[in-house]
Short mmCIF file of C-alpha atoms in Angstrom, two decimals:
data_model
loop_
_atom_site.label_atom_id
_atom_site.label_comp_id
_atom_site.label_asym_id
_atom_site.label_seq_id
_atom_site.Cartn_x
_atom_site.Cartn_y
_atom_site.Cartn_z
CA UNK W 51 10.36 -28.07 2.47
CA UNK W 52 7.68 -25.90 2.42
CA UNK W 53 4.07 -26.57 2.30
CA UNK W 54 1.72 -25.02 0.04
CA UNK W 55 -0.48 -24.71 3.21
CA UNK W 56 2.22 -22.84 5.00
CA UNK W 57 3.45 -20.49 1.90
CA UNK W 58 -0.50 -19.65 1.74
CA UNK W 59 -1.20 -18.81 5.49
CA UNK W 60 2.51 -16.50 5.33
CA UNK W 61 0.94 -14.72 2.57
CA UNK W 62 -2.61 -14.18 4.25
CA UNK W 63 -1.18 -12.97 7.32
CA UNK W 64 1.74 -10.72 5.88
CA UNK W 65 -1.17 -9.35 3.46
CA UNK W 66 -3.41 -9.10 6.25
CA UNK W 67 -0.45 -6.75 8.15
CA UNK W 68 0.01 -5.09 5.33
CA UNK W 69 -3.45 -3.79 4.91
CA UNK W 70 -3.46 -2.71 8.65
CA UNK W 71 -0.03 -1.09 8.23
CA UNK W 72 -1.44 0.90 5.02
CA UNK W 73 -4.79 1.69 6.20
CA UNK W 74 -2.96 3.24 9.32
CA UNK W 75 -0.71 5.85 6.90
CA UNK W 76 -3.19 6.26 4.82
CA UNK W 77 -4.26 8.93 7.02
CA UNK W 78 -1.00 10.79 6.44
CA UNK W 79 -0.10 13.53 4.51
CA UNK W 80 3.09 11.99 3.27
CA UNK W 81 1.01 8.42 2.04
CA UNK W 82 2.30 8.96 -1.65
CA UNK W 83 5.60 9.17 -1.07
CA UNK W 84 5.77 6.62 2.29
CA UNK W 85 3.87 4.17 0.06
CA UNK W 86 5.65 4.31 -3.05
CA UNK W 87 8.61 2.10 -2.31
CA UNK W 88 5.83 -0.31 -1.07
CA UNK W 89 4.18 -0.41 -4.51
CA UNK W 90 7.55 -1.00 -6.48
CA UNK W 91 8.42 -3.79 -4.15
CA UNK W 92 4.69 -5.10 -4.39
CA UNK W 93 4.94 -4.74 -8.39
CA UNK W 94 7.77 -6.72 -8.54
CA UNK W 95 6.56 -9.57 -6.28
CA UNK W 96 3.16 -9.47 -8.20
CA UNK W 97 5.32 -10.52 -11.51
CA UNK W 98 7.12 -13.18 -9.82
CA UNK W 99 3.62 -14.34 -9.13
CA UNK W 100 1.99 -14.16 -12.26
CA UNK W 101 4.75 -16.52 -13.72
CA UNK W 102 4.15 -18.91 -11.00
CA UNK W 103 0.58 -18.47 -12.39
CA UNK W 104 -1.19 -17.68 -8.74
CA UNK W 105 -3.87 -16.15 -9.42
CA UNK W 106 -4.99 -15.37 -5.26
CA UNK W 107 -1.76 -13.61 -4.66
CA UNK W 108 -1.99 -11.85 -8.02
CA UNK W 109 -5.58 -10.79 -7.72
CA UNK W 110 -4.88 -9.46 -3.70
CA UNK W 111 -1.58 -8.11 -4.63
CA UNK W 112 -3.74 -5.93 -7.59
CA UNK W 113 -6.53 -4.32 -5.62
CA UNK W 114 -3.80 -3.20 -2.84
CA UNK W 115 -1.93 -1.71 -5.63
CA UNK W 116 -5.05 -0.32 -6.83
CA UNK W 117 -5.89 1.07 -3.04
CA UNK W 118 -2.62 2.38 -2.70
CA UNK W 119 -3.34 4.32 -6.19
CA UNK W 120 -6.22 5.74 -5.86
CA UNK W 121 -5.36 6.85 -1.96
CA UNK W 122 -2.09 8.51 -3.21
CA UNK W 123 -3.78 10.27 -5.96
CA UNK W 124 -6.29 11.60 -3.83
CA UNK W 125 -3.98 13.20 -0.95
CA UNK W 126 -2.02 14.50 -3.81
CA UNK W 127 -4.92 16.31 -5.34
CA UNK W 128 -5.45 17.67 -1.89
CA UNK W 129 -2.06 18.76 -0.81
CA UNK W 130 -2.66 20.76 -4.30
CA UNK W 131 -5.38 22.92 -2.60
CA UNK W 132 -3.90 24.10 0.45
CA UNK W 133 -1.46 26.90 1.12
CA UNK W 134 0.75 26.34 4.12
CA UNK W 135 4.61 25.22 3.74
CA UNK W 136 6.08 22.66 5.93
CA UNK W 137 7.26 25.29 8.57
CA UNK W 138 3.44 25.73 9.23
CA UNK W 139 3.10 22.83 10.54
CA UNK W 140 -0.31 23.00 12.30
CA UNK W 141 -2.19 24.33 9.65
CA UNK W 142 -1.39 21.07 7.95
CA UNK W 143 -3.26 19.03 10.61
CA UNK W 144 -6.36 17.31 9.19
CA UNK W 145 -5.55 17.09 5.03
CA UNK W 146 -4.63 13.52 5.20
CA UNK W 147 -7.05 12.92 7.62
CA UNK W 148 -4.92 13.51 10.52
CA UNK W 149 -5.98 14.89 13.87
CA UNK W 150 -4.17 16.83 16.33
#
């Protein structure tokens, strides 16, 4: 059986990964759609939690949803402005926050 000590330290360090793992594309171009099957799974495990009635996972699982959000939003609104197509590559270099 499983301790609530051990369920609570798997979920602090696979959030902790997480956050490293996201904070690393988040300097992609392609963040909303490389994130997006990460926020449907991450939706669906935040309901199983709210029946459970955790409140820690809910609350962390919320404000990376929220991150993820706001980030994808944001590198959408800039891939708006710029005028290159994929075959131009280079000029791309630097909207998401990428360097060369």
């Amino acid at each position: 059986k499983k301790t609530k000590e051990y369920q609570e330290g798997v979920f602090d360090l696979t959030y902790e990964l997480l956050l490293n793992y996201l904070s690393q594309l988040s300097r992609s171009i392609s963040f909303p759609e490389v994130s997006f099957p990460v926020s449907v799974w991450l939706k669906k495990f935040n309901k199983k939690c709210e029946k459970l009635k955790n409140q820690k996972y809910t609350t962390q699982i919320k404000q990376v949803l929220e991150k993820i959000e706001v980030t994808s939003r944001d590198l959408t609104e800039r891939r708006g402005h710029v005028s290159f197509t994929p075959r131009d590559f280079g000029e791309g270099q630097g909207v998401g926050g990428e360097s060369a």
